[in-house]
């Protein structure tokens, strides 16, 4: 009898340890921690992601999970990773370079697991809200750093208003949050919930004000108007669109007039192009044009399967000409364009897989509702910003895509309850 009593707590502990519901809840909590830590830390994202994978593993129904991998939304990210893996075989780069170039594509393997888990979890909104709250706190910190520069964790001479990371990552976060908030604002106004709508309007305005008066990336300046235009076309009447368009022009003009920082950012486009073309100075914009021109030439040399994983830097080294200072800046392992990044390494096959993945993920969010809107904006932002950067393969923006599409996509699948349709 004593033996039975003694074994009872152990039996209970073992039963709890094997309980899939507990593991699922733990996975939800760690997904929230990934989203919350993303604006602040790369190390924490990596740590929480590994723990999340360990927590998800006991909840998997292997047969159903393998079935779910047949859906294009899962199969295409896996196929792109497999191509990158196989591409190491025909690359002439050193093996450590090939492995390093493979690592950015590895995060795509998390997408099928996120779809599977949040198709079954009712806590997906926790993750999305955690990211919004974290970005709001970072925005507050950005204003504080602007007023008290000593608070920054960045080295001396870093961009103004940056507490951690960099201004490109921060601008991507703030732009995404500001645009996403437009949907619940319109919904609340239609439901005559004025105070809630005003609260979200104030939050969105704070994100935009930070970008206007503290610091903003040029990529965000280009992509954010496109995202807002998509919102207007999808959710507003044409008369309202005309009025908002005129209001946007007026407010944009006032913001540009009142913000020296915004003026400097927009003026840099023209100045850098002129310095590059007329004086042959290696400006950021000028070098991008060089990267793109050479990448197209590399792609033409191996248009089907590319030069292999990790081959980009060696190609740029071989093609570098001119003064020593300029040559050094023209050697790069990332051409600052996602399509060209893929095309140089894996040719037309890689580009086809990349665009097919973007397309099926875009179509996943073609319905109505806040979650569909969030997923749509995440895909659109990644697509348009990837015209100027390799954002799918960058750590921060890549995880924004994987987490946003994976969580929102799983929630859409759960709501539709149509497994196998995608």
Short mmCIF file of C-alpha atoms in Angstrom, two decimals:
data_model
loop_
_atom_site.label_atom_id
_atom_site.label_comp_id
_atom_site.label_asym_id
_atom_site.label_seq_id
_atom_site.Cartn_x
_atom_site.Cartn_y
_atom_site.Cartn_z
CA UNK A 1 0.00 0.00 0.00
CA UNK A 2 2.86 2.35 0.82
CA UNK A 3 4.42 1.52 -2.53
CA UNK A 4 1.24 2.54 -4.33
CA UNK A 5 1.02 5.79 -2.38
CA UNK A 6 4.70 6.57 -3.06
CA UNK A 7 4.35 5.92 -6.78
CA UNK A 8 1.24 8.05 -7.17
CA UNK A 9 3.00 11.45 -7.35
CA UNK A 10 5.56 10.01 -9.75
CA UNK A 11 2.78 8.58 -11.91
CA UNK A 12 0.99 11.92 -11.87
CA UNK A 13 4.19 13.76 -12.83
CA UNK A 14 4.88 11.32 -15.66
CA UNK A 15 1.31 11.69 -16.91
CA UNK A 16 1.60 15.48 -16.87
CA UNK A 17 4.96 15.25 -18.65
CA UNK A 18 3.34 13.25 -21.46
CA UNK A 19 0.26 15.47 -21.71
CA UNK A 20 0.21 17.02 -25.24
CA UNK A 21 -2.07 19.84 -24.05
CA UNK A 22 0.59 21.02 -21.60
CA UNK A 23 3.25 20.89 -24.27
CA UNK A 24 0.97 22.82 -26.66
CA UNK A 25 0.45 25.54 -24.06
CA UNK A 26 4.20 25.70 -23.43
CA UNK A 27 4.77 26.03 -27.18
CA UNK A 28 2.29 28.92 -27.29
CA UNK A 29 4.12 30.68 -24.46
CA UNK A 30 7.50 30.33 -26.16
CA UNK A 31 6.03 31.55 -29.46
CA UNK A 32 4.88 34.65 -27.56
CA UNK A 33 8.41 35.05 -26.18
CA UNK A 34 9.88 34.79 -29.68
CA UNK A 35 7.55 37.53 -30.93
CA UNK A 36 8.18 39.75 -27.93
CA UNK A 37 11.96 39.41 -28.08
CA UNK A 38 12.26 39.83 -31.88
CA UNK A 39 12.48 43.67 -31.85
CA UNK A 40 15.12 43.57 -29.11
CA UNK A 41 17.46 40.59 -29.48
CA UNK A 42 18.71 38.06 -32.02
CA UNK A 43 20.13 35.72 -29.37
CA UNK A 44 16.86 35.43 -27.45
CA UNK A 45 14.95 34.70 -30.66
CA UNK A 46 17.33 31.84 -31.42
CA UNK A 47 17.11 30.43 -27.89
CA UNK A 48 13.31 30.65 -27.68
CA UNK A 49 12.95 29.20 -31.18
CA UNK A 50 14.91 26.09 -30.22
CA UNK A 51 12.84 25.68 -27.03
CA UNK A 52 9.65 26.18 -29.06
CA UNK A 53 10.67 23.37 -31.43
CA UNK A 54 11.31 21.07 -28.45
CA UNK A 55 7.90 21.95 -26.98
CA UNK A 56 6.07 21.38 -30.27
CA UNK A 57 7.65 17.98 -30.95
CA UNK A 58 5.56 16.00 -28.37
CA UNK A 59 2.32 17.49 -29.76
CA UNK A 60 2.87 16.30 -33.32
CA UNK A 61 0.63 13.67 -34.87
CA UNK A 62 3.24 12.41 -37.30
CA UNK A 63 0.75 11.15 -39.89
CA UNK A 64 -1.24 14.41 -39.97
CA UNK A 65 1.92 16.53 -39.92
CA UNK A 66 3.43 14.67 -42.89
CA UNK A 67 0.11 15.06 -44.69
CA UNK A 68 0.17 18.81 -44.07
CA UNK A 69 3.59 19.07 -45.72
CA UNK A 70 1.95 18.29 -49.08
CA UNK A 71 0.20 21.66 -49.08
CA UNK A 72 2.00 24.22 -51.30
CA UNK A 73 2.24 26.71 -48.40
CA UNK A 74 4.46 24.13 -46.65
CA UNK A 75 6.04 22.32 -49.60
CA UNK A 76 7.44 25.41 -51.32
CA UNK A 77 9.47 26.77 -48.35
CA UNK A 78 10.85 23.26 -47.83
CA UNK A 79 11.69 22.97 -51.55
CA UNK A 80 13.54 26.30 -51.47
CA UNK A 81 15.61 25.10 -48.50
CA UNK A 82 16.32 21.75 -50.18
CA UNK A 83 17.49 23.57 -53.30
CA UNK A 84 19.83 25.67 -51.15
CA UNK A 85 21.10 22.50 -49.49
CA UNK A 86 21.68 20.67 -52.77
CA UNK A 87 23.19 23.88 -54.19
CA UNK A 88 26.18 23.42 -51.89
CA UNK A 89 27.25 20.53 -54.16
CA UNK A 90 28.02 22.64 -57.26
CA UNK A 91 29.29 25.75 -55.49
CA UNK A 92 33.03 26.49 -55.67
CA UNK A 93 33.01 28.41 -52.36
CA UNK A 94 34.78 26.98 -49.29
CA UNK A 95 32.56 24.66 -47.26
CA UNK A 96 32.35 27.01 -44.30
CA UNK A 97 31.04 29.72 -46.65
CA UNK A 98 28.51 27.29 -48.15
CA UNK A 99 27.23 26.35 -44.69
CA UNK A 100 27.00 30.01 -43.69
CA UNK A 101 25.06 30.86 -46.87
CA UNK A 102 22.68 27.94 -46.22
CA UNK A 103 21.74 29.08 -42.70
CA UNK A 104 19.41 31.99 -43.72
CA UNK A 105 17.17 29.53 -45.60
CA UNK A 106 16.95 27.20 -42.59
CA UNK A 107 14.32 29.35 -40.86
CA UNK A 108 11.91 28.51 -43.70
CA UNK A 109 11.66 25.00 -42.24
CA UNK A 110 9.87 26.49 -39.20
CA UNK A 111 6.93 27.62 -41.37
CA UNK A 112 5.29 24.18 -41.75
CA UNK A 113 5.52 23.64 -37.98
CA UNK A 114 3.95 27.03 -37.27
CA UNK A 115 1.11 26.31 -39.72
CA UNK A 116 0.51 22.92 -38.10
CA UNK A 117 0.66 24.17 -34.50
CA UNK A 118 -1.47 27.30 -34.84
CA UNK A 119 -4.03 25.46 -36.94
CA UNK A 120 -4.71 23.62 -33.68
CA UNK A 121 -3.97 26.33 -31.11
CA UNK A 122 -6.46 29.01 -30.08
CA UNK A 123 -3.71 31.32 -28.80
CA UNK A 124 -2.29 32.64 -32.06
CA UNK A 125 -3.48 36.17 -31.34
CA UNK A 126 -1.29 36.17 -28.20
CA UNK A 127 1.76 36.00 -30.45
CA UNK A 128 0.64 38.79 -32.78
CA UNK A 129 -0.32 41.09 -29.89
CA UNK A 130 3.01 40.36 -28.16
CA UNK A 131 4.88 41.64 -31.23
CA UNK A 132 2.76 44.81 -31.34
CA UNK A 133 3.25 45.50 -27.62
CA UNK A 134 7.00 44.90 -27.91
CA UNK A 135 7.27 47.30 -30.88
CA UNK A 136 5.29 49.91 -28.93
CA UNK A 137 7.74 49.64 -26.03
CA UNK A 138 10.67 49.90 -28.44
CA UNK A 139 9.08 53.00 -29.95
CA UNK A 140 8.89 54.60 -26.49
CA UNK A 141 12.53 53.65 -25.91
CA UNK A 142 13.46 55.19 -29.26
CA UNK A 143 12.03 58.55 -28.19
CA UNK A 144 13.88 58.30 -24.87
CA UNK A 145 17.17 57.54 -26.62
CA UNK A 146 16.59 60.54 -28.88
CA UNK A 147 16.31 62.77 -25.80
CA UNK A 148 18.96 60.92 -23.73
CA UNK A 149 21.50 59.36 -26.14
CA UNK A 150 23.45 57.77 -23.28
CA UNK A 151 20.63 55.24 -22.84
CA UNK A 152 21.45 53.46 -26.10
CA UNK A 153 23.10 50.04 -26.13
CA UNK A 154 24.70 50.83 -29.47
CA UNK A 155 28.30 52.08 -29.75
CA UNK A 156 29.04 55.80 -29.90
CA UNK A 157 28.19 57.34 -33.25
CA UNK A 158 25.23 55.03 -33.94
CA UNK A 159 22.09 56.31 -35.64
CA UNK A 160 19.92 58.60 -33.53
CA UNK A 161 16.95 57.13 -31.70
CA UNK A 162 18.25 53.54 -31.96
CA UNK A 163 18.36 51.58 -28.71
CA UNK A 164 19.16 48.16 -30.17
CA UNK A 165 19.44 46.61 -33.66
CA UNK A 166 19.49 49.23 -36.47
CA UNK A 167 17.28 51.78 -38.16
CA UNK A 168 16.30 49.44 -41.02
CA UNK A 169 14.92 46.76 -38.68
CA UNK A 170 13.22 49.35 -36.50
CA UNK A 171 11.58 51.03 -39.50
CA UNK A 172 10.28 47.69 -40.81
CA UNK A 173 8.67 46.95 -37.45
CA UNK A 174 7.10 50.37 -36.99
CA UNK A 175 5.82 50.55 -40.58
CA UNK A 176 4.22 47.10 -40.33
CA UNK A 177 2.53 47.88 -37.01
CA UNK A 178 1.22 51.26 -38.23
CA UNK A 179 -0.31 49.78 -41.38
CA UNK A 180 -1.79 46.74 -39.60
CA UNK A 181 -3.52 49.03 -37.08
CA UNK A 182 -5.47 50.68 -39.92
CA UNK A 183 -7.79 47.66 -40.17
CA UNK A 184 -8.98 47.52 -36.53
CA UNK A 185 -9.29 51.33 -36.53
CA UNK A 186 -11.72 51.26 -39.47
CA UNK A 187 -13.61 48.33 -37.90
CA UNK A 188 -13.97 50.11 -34.56
CA UNK A 189 -15.11 53.33 -36.22
CA UNK A 190 -17.75 51.45 -38.18
CA UNK A 191 -18.94 49.86 -34.93
CA UNK A 192 -18.99 53.35 -33.35
CA UNK A 193 -16.41 52.36 -30.73
CA UNK A 194 -14.76 55.77 -30.79
CA UNK A 195 -12.49 55.60 -27.74
CA UNK A 196 -10.93 52.27 -28.70
CA UNK A 197 -10.42 53.57 -32.23
CA UNK A 198 -8.78 56.77 -30.95
CA UNK A 199 -6.42 54.75 -28.79
CA UNK A 200 -5.23 52.70 -31.77
CA UNK A 201 -5.03 55.84 -33.94
CA UNK A 202 -2.76 57.42 -31.32
CA UNK A 203 -0.54 54.32 -31.31
CA UNK A 204 -0.31 54.20 -35.11
CA UNK A 205 0.39 57.95 -35.22
CA UNK A 206 3.19 57.47 -32.69
CA UNK A 207 4.87 54.87 -34.92
CA UNK A 208 4.59 57.19 -37.93
CA UNK A 209 5.79 60.23 -35.95
CA UNK A 210 8.85 58.29 -34.81
CA UNK A 211 9.71 57.43 -38.40
CA UNK A 212 9.13 61.03 -39.49
CA UNK A 213 11.00 62.85 -36.72
CA UNK A 214 13.50 60.35 -35.31
CA UNK A 215 14.76 58.03 -38.06
CA UNK A 216 13.40 56.00 -40.96
CA UNK A 217 14.86 53.76 -43.63
CA UNK A 218 14.42 54.54 -47.31
CA UNK A 219 12.96 51.07 -47.82
CA UNK A 220 10.14 51.86 -45.39
CA UNK A 221 9.46 55.16 -47.17
CA UNK A 222 8.88 53.22 -50.39
CA UNK A 223 7.01 50.18 -49.07
CA UNK A 224 4.67 51.82 -46.55
CA UNK A 225 2.71 53.89 -49.11
CA UNK A 226 2.24 50.75 -51.21
CA UNK A 227 0.84 48.86 -48.21
CA UNK A 228 -1.50 51.75 -47.35
CA UNK A 229 -2.68 51.86 -50.96
CA UNK A 230 -3.57 48.16 -50.78
CA UNK A 231 -5.54 48.84 -47.61
CA UNK A 232 -7.45 51.70 -49.23
CA UNK A 233 -8.30 49.67 -52.35
CA UNK A 234 -9.48 46.69 -50.33
CA UNK A 235 -11.44 48.33 -47.51
CA UNK A 236 -12.50 51.86 -48.46
CA UNK A 237 -14.88 53.40 -51.02
CA UNK A 238 -13.41 55.32 -53.93
CA UNK A 239 -14.65 58.69 -52.65
CA UNK A 240 -13.07 58.02 -49.29
CA UNK A 241 -9.87 57.02 -51.08
CA UNK A 242 -9.75 60.31 -52.97
CA UNK A 243 -10.27 62.29 -49.76
CA UNK A 244 -7.64 60.25 -47.88
CA UNK A 245 -5.22 60.59 -50.79
CA UNK A 246 -5.51 64.39 -50.64
CA UNK A 247 -5.21 64.38 -46.85
CA UNK A 248 -2.14 62.13 -47.09
CA UNK A 249 -0.47 64.51 -49.55
CA UNK A 250 -1.12 67.48 -47.25
CA UNK A 251 0.02 65.68 -44.09
CA UNK A 252 3.02 64.19 -45.87
CA UNK A 253 4.03 67.63 -47.10
CA UNK A 254 3.68 69.11 -43.63
CA UNK A 255 5.68 66.25 -42.09
CA UNK A 256 8.43 66.67 -44.69
CA UNK A 257 8.53 70.43 -44.06
CA UNK A 258 8.63 70.03 -40.27
CA UNK A 259 11.13 67.16 -40.17
CA UNK A 260 14.77 67.82 -41.10
CA UNK A 261 15.40 64.10 -40.61
CA UNK A 262 12.79 63.17 -43.22
CA UNK A 263 14.14 65.80 -45.60
CA UNK A 264 17.66 64.42 -45.23
CA UNK A 265 16.45 60.86 -45.88
CA UNK A 266 14.55 61.77 -49.05
CA UNK A 267 17.26 64.12 -50.34
CA UNK A 268 19.81 61.34 -49.98
CA UNK A 269 18.19 59.45 -52.90
CA UNK A 270 19.03 62.17 -55.44
CA UNK A 271 22.34 63.19 -53.88
CA UNK A 272 23.76 59.66 -53.77
CA UNK A 273 22.72 58.92 -57.33
CA UNK A 274 24.32 62.13 -58.61
CA UNK A 275 27.55 61.58 -56.65
CA UNK A 276 27.82 58.08 -58.08
CA UNK A 277 27.04 59.00 -61.68
CA UNK A 278 28.92 62.30 -61.92
CA UNK A 279 31.84 61.80 -59.53
CA UNK A 280 32.02 57.98 -59.42
CA UNK A 281 31.85 58.02 -55.62
CA UNK A 282 30.84 54.72 -53.94
CA UNK A 283 27.52 55.84 -52.42
CA UNK A 284 24.97 53.40 -51.01
CA UNK A 285 22.57 53.86 -53.93
CA UNK A 286 25.36 53.77 -56.49
CA UNK A 287 26.80 50.55 -55.09
CA UNK A 288 23.35 48.94 -55.16
CA UNK A 289 23.17 49.65 -58.89
CA UNK A 290 26.59 48.04 -59.30
CA UNK A 291 25.51 44.99 -57.28
CA UNK A 292 22.36 44.55 -59.35
CA UNK A 293 24.10 45.01 -62.70
CA UNK A 294 26.80 42.47 -61.86
CA UNK A 295 24.29 40.03 -60.35
CA UNK A 296 22.30 40.03 -63.57
CA UNK A 297 25.51 39.19 -65.41
CA UNK A 298 26.28 36.35 -62.99
CA UNK A 299 22.73 35.03 -63.42
CA UNK A 300 23.11 35.08 -67.22
CA UNK A 301 26.24 32.90 -66.89
CA UNK A 302 24.31 30.14 -65.07
CA UNK A 303 20.60 30.80 -65.69
CA UNK A 304 19.15 27.40 -64.77
CA UNK A 305 20.72 26.22 -61.50
CA UNK A 306 22.95 29.19 -60.65
CA UNK A 307 26.49 29.14 -59.30
CA UNK A 308 25.65 27.31 -56.08
CA UNK A 309 25.12 28.14 -52.43
CA UNK A 310 27.61 30.67 -51.08
CA UNK A 311 29.11 31.51 -54.48
CA UNK A 312 28.13 35.19 -54.53
CA UNK A 313 31.15 36.72 -52.79
CA UNK A 314 33.69 34.87 -54.95
CA UNK A 315 31.87 36.05 -58.09
CA UNK A 316 32.01 39.67 -56.91
CA UNK A 317 35.70 39.29 -56.00
CA UNK A 318 36.49 38.05 -59.50
CA UNK A 319 34.50 40.87 -61.13
CA UNK A 320 35.84 43.74 -58.97
CA UNK A 321 37.79 46.40 -60.87
CA UNK A 322 38.95 49.99 -60.31
CA UNK A 323 40.60 51.82 -57.39
CA UNK A 324 41.41 49.73 -54.32
CA UNK A 325 38.92 51.55 -52.06
CA UNK A 326 36.08 51.10 -54.53
CA UNK A 327 36.98 47.47 -55.25
CA UNK A 328 36.77 46.60 -51.57
CA UNK A 329 33.26 48.03 -51.31
CA UNK A 330 32.12 46.22 -54.47
CA UNK A 331 32.89 42.80 -52.98
CA UNK A 332 29.81 41.54 -51.18
CA UNK A 333 28.03 38.29 -50.43
CA UNK A 334 24.55 39.80 -50.67
CA UNK A 335 23.43 41.84 -53.73
CA UNK A 336 20.72 43.64 -51.69
CA UNK A 337 17.87 42.19 -53.71
CA UNK A 338 16.14 38.95 -52.74
CA UNK A 339 15.43 37.87 -56.31
CA UNK A 340 19.01 38.41 -57.44
CA UNK A 341 20.35 36.78 -54.27
CA UNK A 342 18.41 33.64 -55.17
CA UNK A 343 19.05 33.90 -58.93
CA UNK A 344 22.84 34.09 -58.62
CA UNK A 345 23.02 31.04 -56.34
CA UNK A 346 20.20 28.81 -57.66
CA UNK A 347 19.18 30.23 -61.01
CA UNK A 348 15.70 30.23 -62.55
CA UNK A 349 14.67 27.23 -60.47
CA UNK A 350 15.31 29.14 -57.26
CA UNK A 351 13.52 32.27 -58.50
CA UNK A 352 10.49 30.19 -59.55
CA UNK A 353 10.31 28.59 -56.10
CA UNK A 354 10.72 31.96 -54.35
CA UNK A 355 7.91 33.66 -56.27
CA UNK A 356 5.66 30.61 -56.05
CA UNK A 357 6.10 30.64 -52.26
CA UNK A 358 5.27 34.35 -52.03
CA UNK A 359 2.22 33.80 -54.24
CA UNK A 360 0.70 30.87 -52.32
CA UNK A 361 1.26 32.66 -49.03
CA UNK A 362 -0.39 35.79 -50.47
CA UNK A 363 -3.39 33.75 -51.64
CA UNK A 364 -3.70 32.18 -48.19
CA UNK A 365 -4.66 35.61 -46.83
CA UNK A 366 -7.11 36.69 -49.53
CA UNK A 367 -10.12 36.53 -47.16
CA UNK A 368 -11.64 39.06 -44.78
CA UNK A 369 -10.79 39.71 -41.14
CA UNK A 370 -7.96 41.06 -39.03
CA UNK A 371 -5.83 37.91 -39.16
CA UNK A 372 -6.03 37.75 -42.97
CA UNK A 373 -5.08 41.43 -43.09
CA UNK A 374 -2.04 40.87 -40.85
CA UNK A 375 -0.82 37.96 -42.95
CA UNK A 376 -1.36 39.86 -46.19
CA UNK A 377 0.63 42.86 -44.96
CA UNK A 378 3.50 40.66 -43.74
CA UNK A 379 3.80 39.03 -47.18
CA UNK A 380 3.48 42.31 -49.08
CA UNK A 381 6.02 44.08 -46.90
CA UNK A 382 8.54 41.29 -47.33
CA UNK A 383 7.99 41.18 -51.10
CA UNK A 384 8.33 44.92 -51.72
CA UNK A 385 11.16 45.48 -49.23
CA UNK A 386 13.00 42.55 -50.84
CA UNK A 387 13.32 44.65 -53.99
CA UNK A 388 15.96 46.68 -52.13
CA UNK A 389 17.30 44.10 -49.66
CA UNK A 390 17.46 40.34 -49.22
CA UNK A 391 14.89 40.57 -46.44
CA UNK A 392 13.64 37.00 -46.57
CA UNK A 393 17.17 35.81 -45.75
CA UNK A 394 18.04 38.60 -43.31
CA UNK A 395 17.67 37.45 -39.71
CA UNK A 396 15.26 40.07 -38.41
CA UNK A 397 13.01 40.60 -41.43
CA UNK A 398 13.15 36.88 -42.24
CA UNK A 399 11.84 35.99 -38.79
CA UNK A 400 9.15 38.69 -39.10
CA UNK A 401 8.00 36.87 -42.24
CA UNK A 402 8.23 33.35 -40.84
CA UNK A 403 6.51 34.21 -37.56
CA UNK A 404 3.85 36.46 -39.11
CA UNK A 405 2.95 34.15 -41.99
CA UNK A 406 3.22 30.98 -39.88
CA UNK A 407 1.06 32.16 -36.98
CA UNK A 408 -1.52 34.09 -39.03
CA UNK A 409 -1.60 31.31 -41.63
CA UNK A 410 -2.25 28.68 -38.97
CA UNK A 411 -5.08 30.81 -37.57
CA UNK A 412 -6.62 31.15 -41.04
CA UNK A 413 -6.46 27.38 -41.57
CA UNK A 414 -8.02 26.83 -38.16
CA UNK A 415 -10.87 29.25 -38.93
CA UNK A 416 -11.59 27.77 -42.33
CA UNK A 417 -11.22 24.17 -41.17
CA UNK A 418 -10.39 23.07 -44.71
CA UNK A 419 -7.28 20.92 -44.34
CA UNK A 420 -5.92 19.88 -47.70
CA UNK A 421 -7.39 22.89 -49.54
CA UNK A 422 -4.06 24.66 -49.52
#
